[in-house]
mmCIF file of C-alpha atoms in Angstrom:
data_model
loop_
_atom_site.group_PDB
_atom_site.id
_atom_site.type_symbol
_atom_site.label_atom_id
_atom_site.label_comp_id
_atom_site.label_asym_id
_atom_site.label_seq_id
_atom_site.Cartn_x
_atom_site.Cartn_y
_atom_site.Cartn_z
ATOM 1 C CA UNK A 1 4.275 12.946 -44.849
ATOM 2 C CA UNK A 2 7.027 10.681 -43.533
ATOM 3 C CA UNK A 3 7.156 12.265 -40.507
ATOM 4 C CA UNK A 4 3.467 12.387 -39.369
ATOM 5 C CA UNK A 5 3.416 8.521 -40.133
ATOM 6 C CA UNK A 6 6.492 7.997 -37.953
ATOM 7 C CA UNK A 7 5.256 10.297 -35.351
ATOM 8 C CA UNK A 8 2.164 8.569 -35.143
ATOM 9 C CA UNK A 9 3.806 5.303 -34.878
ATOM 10 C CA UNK A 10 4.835 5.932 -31.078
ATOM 11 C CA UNK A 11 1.616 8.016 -29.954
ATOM 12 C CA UNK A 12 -0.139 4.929 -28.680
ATOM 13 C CA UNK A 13 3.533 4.678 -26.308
ATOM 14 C CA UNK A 14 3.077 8.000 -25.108
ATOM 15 C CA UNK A 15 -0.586 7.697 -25.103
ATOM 16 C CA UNK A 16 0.172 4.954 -22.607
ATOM 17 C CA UNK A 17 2.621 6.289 -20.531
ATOM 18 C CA UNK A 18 0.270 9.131 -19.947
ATOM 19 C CA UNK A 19 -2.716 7.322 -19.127
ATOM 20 C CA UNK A 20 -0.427 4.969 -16.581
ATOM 21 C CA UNK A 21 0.844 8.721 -15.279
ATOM 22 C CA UNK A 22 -3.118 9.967 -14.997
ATOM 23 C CA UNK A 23 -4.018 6.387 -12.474
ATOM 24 C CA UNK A 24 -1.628 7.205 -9.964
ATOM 25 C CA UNK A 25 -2.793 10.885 -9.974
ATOM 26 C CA UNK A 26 -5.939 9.988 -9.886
ATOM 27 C CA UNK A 27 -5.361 7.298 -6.933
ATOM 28 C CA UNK A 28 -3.319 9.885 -4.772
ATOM 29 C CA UNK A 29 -6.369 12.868 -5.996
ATOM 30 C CA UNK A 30 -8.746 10.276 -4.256
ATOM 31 C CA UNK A 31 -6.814 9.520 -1.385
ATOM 32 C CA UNK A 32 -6.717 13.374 -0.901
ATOM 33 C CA UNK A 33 -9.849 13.696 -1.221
ATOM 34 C CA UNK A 34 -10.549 11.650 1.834
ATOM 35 C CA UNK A 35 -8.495 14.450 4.233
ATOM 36 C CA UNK A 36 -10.759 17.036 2.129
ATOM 37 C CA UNK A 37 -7.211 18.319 0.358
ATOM 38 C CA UNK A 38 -7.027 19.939 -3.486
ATOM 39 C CA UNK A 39 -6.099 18.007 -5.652
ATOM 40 C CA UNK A 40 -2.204 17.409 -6.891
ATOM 41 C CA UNK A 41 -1.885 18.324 -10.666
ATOM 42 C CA UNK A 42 0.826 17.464 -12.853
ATOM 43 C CA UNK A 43 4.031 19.506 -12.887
ATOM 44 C CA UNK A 44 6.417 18.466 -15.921
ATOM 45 C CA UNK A 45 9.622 20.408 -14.486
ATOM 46 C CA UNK A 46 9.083 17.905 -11.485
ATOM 47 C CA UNK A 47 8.113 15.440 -13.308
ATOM 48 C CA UNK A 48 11.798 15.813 -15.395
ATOM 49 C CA UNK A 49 13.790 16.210 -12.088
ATOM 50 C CA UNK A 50 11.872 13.031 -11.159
ATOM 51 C CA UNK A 51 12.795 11.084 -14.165
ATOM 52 C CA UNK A 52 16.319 12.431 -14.303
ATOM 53 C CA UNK A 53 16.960 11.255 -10.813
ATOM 54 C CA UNK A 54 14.723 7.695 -11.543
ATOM 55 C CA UNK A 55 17.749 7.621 -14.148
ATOM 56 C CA UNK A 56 20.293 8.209 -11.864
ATOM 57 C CA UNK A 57 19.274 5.870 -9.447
ATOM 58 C CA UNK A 58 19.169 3.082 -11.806
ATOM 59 C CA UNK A 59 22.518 3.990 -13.606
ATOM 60 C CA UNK A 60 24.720 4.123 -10.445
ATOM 61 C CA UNK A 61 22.861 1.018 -8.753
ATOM 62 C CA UNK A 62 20.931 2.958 -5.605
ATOM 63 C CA UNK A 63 18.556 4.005 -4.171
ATOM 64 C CA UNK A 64 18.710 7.200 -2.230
ATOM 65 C CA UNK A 65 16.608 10.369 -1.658
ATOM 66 C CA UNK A 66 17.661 13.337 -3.697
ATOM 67 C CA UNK A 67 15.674 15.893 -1.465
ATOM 68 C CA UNK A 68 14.509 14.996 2.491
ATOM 69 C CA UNK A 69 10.920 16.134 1.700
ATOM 70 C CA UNK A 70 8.518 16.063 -0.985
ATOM 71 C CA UNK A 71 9.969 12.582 -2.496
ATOM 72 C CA UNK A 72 9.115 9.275 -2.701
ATOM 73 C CA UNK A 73 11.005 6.289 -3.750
ATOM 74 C CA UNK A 74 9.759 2.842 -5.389
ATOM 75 C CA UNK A 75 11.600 -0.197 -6.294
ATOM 76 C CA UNK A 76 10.564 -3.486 -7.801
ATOM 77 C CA UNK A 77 12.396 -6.277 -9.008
ATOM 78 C CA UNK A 78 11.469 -7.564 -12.766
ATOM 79 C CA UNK A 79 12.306 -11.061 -11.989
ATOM 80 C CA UNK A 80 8.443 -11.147 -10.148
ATOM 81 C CA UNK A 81 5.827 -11.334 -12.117
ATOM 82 C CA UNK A 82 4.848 -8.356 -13.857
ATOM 83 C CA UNK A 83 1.662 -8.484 -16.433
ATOM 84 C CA UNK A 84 1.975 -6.929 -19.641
ATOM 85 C CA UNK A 85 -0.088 -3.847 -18.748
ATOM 86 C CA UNK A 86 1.843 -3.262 -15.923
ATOM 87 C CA UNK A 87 1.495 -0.061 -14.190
ATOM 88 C CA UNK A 88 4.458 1.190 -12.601
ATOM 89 C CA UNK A 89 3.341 4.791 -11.491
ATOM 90 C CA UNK A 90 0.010 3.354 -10.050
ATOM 91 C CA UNK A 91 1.947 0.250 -8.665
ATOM 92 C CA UNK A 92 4.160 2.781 -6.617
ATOM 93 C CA UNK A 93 1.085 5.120 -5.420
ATOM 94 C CA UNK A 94 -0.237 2.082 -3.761
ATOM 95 C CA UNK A 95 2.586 0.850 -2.583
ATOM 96 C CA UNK A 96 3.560 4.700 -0.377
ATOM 97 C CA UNK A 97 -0.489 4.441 0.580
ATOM 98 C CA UNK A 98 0.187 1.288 2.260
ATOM 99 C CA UNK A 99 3.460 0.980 3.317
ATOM 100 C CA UNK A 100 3.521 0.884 7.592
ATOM 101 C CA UNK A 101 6.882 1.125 7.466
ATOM 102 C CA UNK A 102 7.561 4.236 6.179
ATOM 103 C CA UNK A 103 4.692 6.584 6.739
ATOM 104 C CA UNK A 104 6.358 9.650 4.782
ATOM 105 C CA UNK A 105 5.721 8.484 1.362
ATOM 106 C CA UNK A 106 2.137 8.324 2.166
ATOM 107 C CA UNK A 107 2.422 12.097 4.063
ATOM 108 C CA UNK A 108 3.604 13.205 0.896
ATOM 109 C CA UNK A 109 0.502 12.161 -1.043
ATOM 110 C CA UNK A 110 -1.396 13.526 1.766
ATOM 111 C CA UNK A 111 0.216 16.739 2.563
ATOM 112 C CA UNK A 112 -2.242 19.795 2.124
ATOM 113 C CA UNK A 113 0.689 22.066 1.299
ATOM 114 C CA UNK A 114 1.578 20.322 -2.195
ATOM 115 C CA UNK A 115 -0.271 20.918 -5.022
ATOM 116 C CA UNK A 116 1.910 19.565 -7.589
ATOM 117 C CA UNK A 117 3.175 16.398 -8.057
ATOM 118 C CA UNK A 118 5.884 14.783 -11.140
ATOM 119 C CA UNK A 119 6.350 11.361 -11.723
ATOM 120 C CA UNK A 120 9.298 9.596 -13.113
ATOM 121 C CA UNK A 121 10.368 6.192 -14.432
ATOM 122 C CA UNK A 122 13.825 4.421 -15.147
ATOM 123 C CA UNK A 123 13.817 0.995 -16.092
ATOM 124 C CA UNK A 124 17.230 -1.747 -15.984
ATOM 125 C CA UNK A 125 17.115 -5.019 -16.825
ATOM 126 C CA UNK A 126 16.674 -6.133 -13.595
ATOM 127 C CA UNK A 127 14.111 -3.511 -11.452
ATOM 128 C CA UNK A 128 12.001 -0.812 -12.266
ATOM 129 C CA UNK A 129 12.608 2.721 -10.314
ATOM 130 C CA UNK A 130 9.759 5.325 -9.385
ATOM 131 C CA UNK A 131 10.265 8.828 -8.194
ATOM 132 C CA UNK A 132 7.765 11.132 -7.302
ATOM 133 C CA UNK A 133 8.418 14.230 -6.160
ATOM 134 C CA UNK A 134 6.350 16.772 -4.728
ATOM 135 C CA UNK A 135 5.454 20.992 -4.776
#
């Protein structure tokens, strides 16, 4: 009985996390849908290589590609203002849409020949990392 209660203690974390996951697949779906492209589903062996490199990044302080296709990288600093409901993965799936500077992040959400995306997140006390990678 103790460990259903302390199980579902964290379900409304994971609950979120996976909801804040499902937004930015549903904001790159509709951008997809746009170019007429299927839909990207949810991979979790990418999304673990995502999160384990999201984790590396943050550990040894940078911020490099693993891979030179199928990835995306997203910083942001914690001192800016960040509101408690604060979506990270959807916050970075805007941020490839619109960035002019770099038109491959956005390429990878658009791509017709991935079907799968994963999603990780790594957190310091300073910035918050996001990784997507692509399949």
């Amino acid at each position: 009985m103790n460990k259903i209660i302390f199980i579902l203690m964290f379900l409304p974390i994971f609950a979120t996390a996976q909801a804040n996951e499902n937004a930015a697949l549903e904001f790159q779906n509709t951008l997809r849908t746009y170019y007429y492209h299927d839909n990207l589903s949810f991979d979790d062996n990418l999304s673990l290589q995502a999160t384990q490199w999201a984790n590396h990044l943050a550990i040894n302080n940078t911020f490099d590609f693993q891979s030179t296709s199928g990835e995306n990288l997203f910083i942001i600093s914690i001192d800016e203002y960040l509101p408690n409901n604060y979506n990270p993965y959807l916050d970075a799936s805007i941020g490839w849409a619109i960035d002019t500077e770099d038109i491959s992040s956005l390429n990878n959400i658009l791509n017709p020949n991935y079907r799968y995306l994963g999603i990780g997140v790594a957190k310091t006390n300073s910035k918050i990392i996001v990784v997507a990678k692509f399949k």
